[in-house]
């Protein structure tokens, strides 16, 4: 099943961590909150790491999210990870997966993948292609 949502970000907390090895791109960490609306509704706390040059729009990120809310009306929490590279406006080498065994409550046993889309108007969307055990069964 594919469940789609939009999300907004807030509460950016940039850490002061700087690796002791310098590379061609600055790297760093931040934590942010996201609010999801749609088939997937709720909130997440995202741990975000990147090697990225904002002036050129070049780099790669990896994000681990801890989500709490509902997926198609079923409540619980789970983790998912997503990553991508960019060279300006394009995105490539994308990866996204729901972390196995991370689901709770009615989302226990959730598995699948995630995919981030950014519309031309800047709207951020996340697609969750997932499987959930039928209601009332053990995962």
PDB file of C-alpha atoms in Angstrom:
ATOM      1  CA  UNK A   1       0.000   0.000   0.000  1.00  0.00           C
ATOM      2  CA  UNK A   2       1.211   3.541  -0.706  1.00  0.00           C
ATOM      3  CA  UNK A   3       0.342   6.266   1.799  1.00  0.00           C
ATOM      4  CA  UNK A   4       1.178   9.865   0.913  1.00  0.00           C
ATOM      5  CA  UNK A   5       1.642  12.897   3.113  1.00  0.00           C
ATOM      6  CA  UNK A   6       2.927  16.436   3.045  1.00  0.00           C
ATOM      7  CA  UNK A   7       5.165  17.783   5.752  1.00  0.00           C
ATOM      8  CA  UNK A   8       6.498  21.001   7.192  1.00  0.00           C
ATOM      9  CA  UNK A   9       9.667  21.474   9.229  1.00  0.00           C
ATOM     10  CA  UNK A  10      10.351  23.521  12.353  1.00  0.00           C
ATOM     11  CA  UNK A  11      12.589  23.795  15.423  1.00  0.00           C
ATOM     12  CA  UNK A  12      15.959  23.528  13.708  1.00  0.00           C
ATOM     13  CA  UNK A  13      18.762  22.845  16.173  1.00  0.00           C
ATOM     14  CA  UNK A  14      22.183  22.956  14.471  1.00  0.00           C
ATOM     15  CA  UNK A  15      24.879  21.218  16.489  1.00  0.00           C
ATOM     16  CA  UNK A  16      28.396  22.534  16.849  1.00  0.00           C
ATOM     17  CA  UNK A  17      29.978  19.212  15.868  1.00  0.00           C
ATOM     18  CA  UNK A  18      32.739  19.558  13.294  1.00  0.00           C
ATOM     19  CA  UNK A  19      34.645  16.445  12.165  1.00  0.00           C
ATOM     20  CA  UNK A  20      38.399  16.510  12.673  1.00  0.00           C
ATOM     21  CA  UNK A  21      38.880  15.526   9.009  1.00  0.00           C
ATOM     22  CA  UNK A  22      38.312  18.263   6.409  1.00  0.00           C
ATOM     23  CA  UNK A  23      36.862  17.283   3.034  1.00  0.00           C
ATOM     24  CA  UNK A  24      35.784  19.191  -0.076  1.00  0.00           C
ATOM     25  CA  UNK A  25      32.319  19.797   1.410  1.00  0.00           C
ATOM     26  CA  UNK A  26      31.429  21.130   4.860  1.00  0.00           C
ATOM     27  CA  UNK A  27      29.657  18.537   6.988  1.00  0.00           C
ATOM     28  CA  UNK A  28      27.389  18.939   9.955  1.00  0.00           C
ATOM     29  CA  UNK A  29      24.443  17.776  11.996  1.00  0.00           C
ATOM     30  CA  UNK A  30      21.078  19.187  12.939  1.00  0.00           C
ATOM     31  CA  UNK A  31      17.869  18.105  14.597  1.00  0.00           C
ATOM     32  CA  UNK A  32      14.477  19.269  13.389  1.00  0.00           C
ATOM     33  CA  UNK A  33      10.807  18.605  13.990  1.00  0.00           C
ATOM     34  CA  UNK A  34       8.391  17.734  11.194  1.00  0.00           C
ATOM     35  CA  UNK A  35       4.605  17.776  11.077  1.00  0.00           C
ATOM     36  CA  UNK A  36       2.967  15.319   8.653  1.00  0.00           C
ATOM     37  CA  UNK A  37      -0.538  15.644   7.156  1.00  0.00           C
ATOM     38  CA  UNK A  38      -2.419  13.259   4.875  1.00  0.00           C
ATOM     39  CA  UNK A  39      -2.540   9.450   4.875  1.00  0.00           C
ATOM     40  CA  UNK A  40       0.413   9.636   7.263  1.00  0.00           C
ATOM     41  CA  UNK A  41      -0.328  12.204   9.987  1.00  0.00           C
ATOM     42  CA  UNK A  42       1.650  13.087  13.068  1.00  0.00           C
ATOM     43  CA  UNK A  43       5.062  14.365  14.020  1.00  0.00           C
ATOM     44  CA  UNK A  44       8.673  13.286  13.796  1.00  0.00           C
ATOM     45  CA  UNK A  45      12.009  14.240  15.256  1.00  0.00           C
ATOM     46  CA  UNK A  46      14.659  14.069  12.540  1.00  0.00           C
ATOM     47  CA  UNK A  47      18.397  13.576  13.070  1.00  0.00           C
ATOM     48  CA  UNK A  48      19.964  15.039   9.942  1.00  0.00           C
ATOM     49  CA  UNK A  49      23.615  14.722   8.819  1.00  0.00           C
ATOM     50  CA  UNK A  50      25.032  16.140   5.622  1.00  0.00           C
ATOM     51  CA  UNK A  51      28.077  16.985   3.575  1.00  0.00           C
ATOM     52  CA  UNK A  52      26.701  19.933   1.638  1.00  0.00           C
ATOM     53  CA  UNK A  53      27.706  23.208   0.022  1.00  0.00           C
ATOM     54  CA  UNK A  54      24.645  25.485   0.158  1.00  0.00           C
ATOM     55  CA  UNK A  55      26.142  28.005  -2.304  1.00  0.00           C
ATOM     56  CA  UNK A  56      26.424  25.371  -5.059  1.00  0.00           C
ATOM     57  CA  UNK A  57      23.572  23.134  -3.870  1.00  0.00           C
ATOM     58  CA  UNK A  58      25.869  20.102  -3.999  1.00  0.00           C
ATOM     59  CA  UNK A  59      26.098  17.303  -1.469  1.00  0.00           C
ATOM     60  CA  UNK A  60      24.511  14.361   0.265  1.00  0.00           C
ATOM     61  CA  UNK A  61      22.320  13.990   3.349  1.00  0.00           C
ATOM     62  CA  UNK A  62      21.145  11.132   5.504  1.00  0.00           C
ATOM     63  CA  UNK A  63      18.234  11.484   7.930  1.00  0.00           C
ATOM     64  CA  UNK A  64      16.834   9.209  10.642  1.00  0.00           C
ATOM     65  CA  UNK A  65      13.289  10.025  11.716  1.00  0.00           C
ATOM     66  CA  UNK A  66      11.378   8.902  14.788  1.00  0.00           C
ATOM     67  CA  UNK A  67       7.703   9.219  13.799  1.00  0.00           C
ATOM     68  CA  UNK A  68       4.615   9.156  16.037  1.00  0.00           C
ATOM     69  CA  UNK A  69       1.092   9.382  14.660  1.00  0.00           C
ATOM     70  CA  UNK A  70      -1.153   7.472  12.294  1.00  0.00           C
ATOM     71  CA  UNK A  71      -0.692   5.609   9.030  1.00  0.00           C
ATOM     72  CA  UNK A  72      -4.024   5.139   7.273  1.00  0.00           C
ATOM     73  CA  UNK A  73      -5.809   5.585  10.618  1.00  0.00           C
ATOM     74  CA  UNK A  74      -3.609   3.159  12.594  1.00  0.00           C
ATOM     75  CA  UNK A  75      -1.760   4.747  15.529  1.00  0.00           C
ATOM     76  CA  UNK A  76       1.772   4.099  16.713  1.00  0.00           C
ATOM     77  CA  UNK A  77       5.388   5.007  16.178  1.00  0.00           C
ATOM     78  CA  UNK A  78       8.279   3.798  14.027  1.00  0.00           C
ATOM     79  CA  UNK A  79      11.636   4.884  12.631  1.00  0.00           C
ATOM     80  CA  UNK A  80      12.580   5.453   9.018  1.00  0.00           C
ATOM     81  CA  UNK A  81      15.715   6.583   7.243  1.00  0.00           C
ATOM     82  CA  UNK A  82      16.171   8.429   3.958  1.00  0.00           C
ATOM     83  CA  UNK A  83      19.155   9.754   2.045  1.00  0.00           C
ATOM     84  CA  UNK A  84      19.867  11.466  -1.265  1.00  0.00           C
ATOM     85  CA  UNK A  85      22.510  13.359  -3.164  1.00  0.00           C
ATOM     86  CA  UNK A  86      21.997  16.580  -5.087  1.00  0.00           C
ATOM     87  CA  UNK A  87      23.870  18.560  -7.677  1.00  0.00           C
ATOM     88  CA  UNK A  88      21.763  21.683  -7.873  1.00  0.00           C
ATOM     89  CA  UNK A  89      18.060  21.035  -8.443  1.00  0.00           C
ATOM     90  CA  UNK A  90      18.368  17.304  -9.192  1.00  0.00           C
ATOM     91  CA  UNK A  91      18.174  14.453  -6.669  1.00  0.00           C
ATOM     92  CA  UNK A  92      19.846  11.088  -7.230  1.00  0.00           C
ATOM     93  CA  UNK A  93      21.044   7.972  -5.386  1.00  0.00           C
ATOM     94  CA  UNK A  94      17.943   8.180  -3.202  1.00  0.00           C
ATOM     95  CA  UNK A  95      17.347   5.623  -0.493  1.00  0.00           C
ATOM     96  CA  UNK A  96      14.556   5.280   2.056  1.00  0.00           C
ATOM     97  CA  UNK A  97      13.412   2.452   4.304  1.00  0.00           C
ATOM     98  CA  UNK A  98      11.238   1.877   7.354  1.00  0.00           C
ATOM     99  CA  UNK A  99      13.528   0.510  10.068  1.00  0.00           C
ATOM    100  CA  UNK A 100      12.650  -3.163  10.670  1.00  0.00           C
ATOM    101  CA  UNK A 101      11.104  -4.021  14.060  1.00  0.00           C
ATOM    102  CA  UNK A 102      10.714  -0.331  14.998  1.00  0.00           C
ATOM    103  CA  UNK A 103       6.881  -0.171  14.895  1.00  0.00           C
ATOM    104  CA  UNK A 104       4.750   0.119  18.034  1.00  0.00           C
ATOM    105  CA  UNK A 105       1.039  -0.215  18.882  1.00  0.00           C
ATOM    106  CA  UNK A 106      -1.089  -0.588  15.722  1.00  0.00           C
ATOM    107  CA  UNK A 107       2.039  -0.034  13.589  1.00  0.00           C
ATOM    108  CA  UNK A 108       3.881  -3.049  15.015  1.00  0.00           C
ATOM    109  CA  UNK A 109       5.259  -5.054  12.123  1.00  0.00           C
ATOM    110  CA  UNK A 110       5.265  -2.185   9.608  1.00  0.00           C
ATOM    111  CA  UNK A 111       7.804  -2.671   6.806  1.00  0.00           C
ATOM    112  CA  UNK A 112       8.515  -0.852   3.593  1.00  0.00           C
ATOM    113  CA  UNK A 113      10.224   2.044   1.883  1.00  0.00           C
ATOM    114  CA  UNK A 114       9.910   5.835   1.839  1.00  0.00           C
ATOM    115  CA  UNK A 115      10.455   8.393  -0.925  1.00  0.00           C
ATOM    116  CA  UNK A 116      10.732  12.158  -0.636  1.00  0.00           C
ATOM    117  CA  UNK A 117       9.311  14.397  -3.410  1.00  0.00           C
ATOM    118  CA  UNK A 118       9.584  18.170  -3.675  1.00  0.00           C
ATOM    119  CA  UNK A 119       6.942  19.826  -5.844  1.00  0.00           C
ATOM    120  CA  UNK A 120       7.745  22.790  -8.105  1.00  0.00           C
ATOM    121  CA  UNK A 121       6.018  25.089  -5.590  1.00  0.00           C
ATOM    122  CA  UNK A 122       8.280  23.821  -2.770  1.00  0.00           C
ATOM    123  CA  UNK A 123       5.712  21.500  -1.125  1.00  0.00           C
ATOM    124  CA  UNK A 124       7.484  18.539   0.470  1.00  0.00           C
ATOM    125  CA  UNK A 125       5.821  15.123   0.168  1.00  0.00           C
ATOM    126  CA  UNK A 126       6.751  11.750   1.600  1.00  0.00           C
ATOM    127  CA  UNK A 127       5.419   8.511   0.100  1.00  0.00           C
ATOM    128  CA  UNK A 128       5.392   5.431   2.322  1.00  0.00           C
ATOM    129  CA  UNK A 129       5.130   2.159   0.413  1.00  0.00           C
ATOM    130  CA  UNK A 130       4.375  -0.174   3.286  1.00  0.00           C
ATOM    131  CA  UNK A 131       2.955  -3.438   4.521  1.00  0.00           C
ATOM    132  CA  UNK A 132       1.151  -3.793   7.830  1.00  0.00           C
ATOM    133  CA  UNK A 133      -0.179  -6.979   9.403  1.00  0.00           C
ATOM    134  CA  UNK A 134      -3.990  -7.142   9.400  1.00  0.00           C
ATOM    135  CA  UNK A 135      -5.616  -5.552  12.458  1.00  0.00           C
ATOM    136  CA  UNK A 136      -5.886  -7.854  15.421  1.00  0.00           C
ATOM    137  CA  UNK A 137      -2.938 -10.099  14.511  1.00  0.00           C
ATOM    138  CA  UNK A 138       0.481 -10.338  16.068  1.00  0.00           C
ATOM    139  CA  UNK A 139       3.362  -9.101  13.927  1.00  0.00           C
TER     140      UNK A 139
END
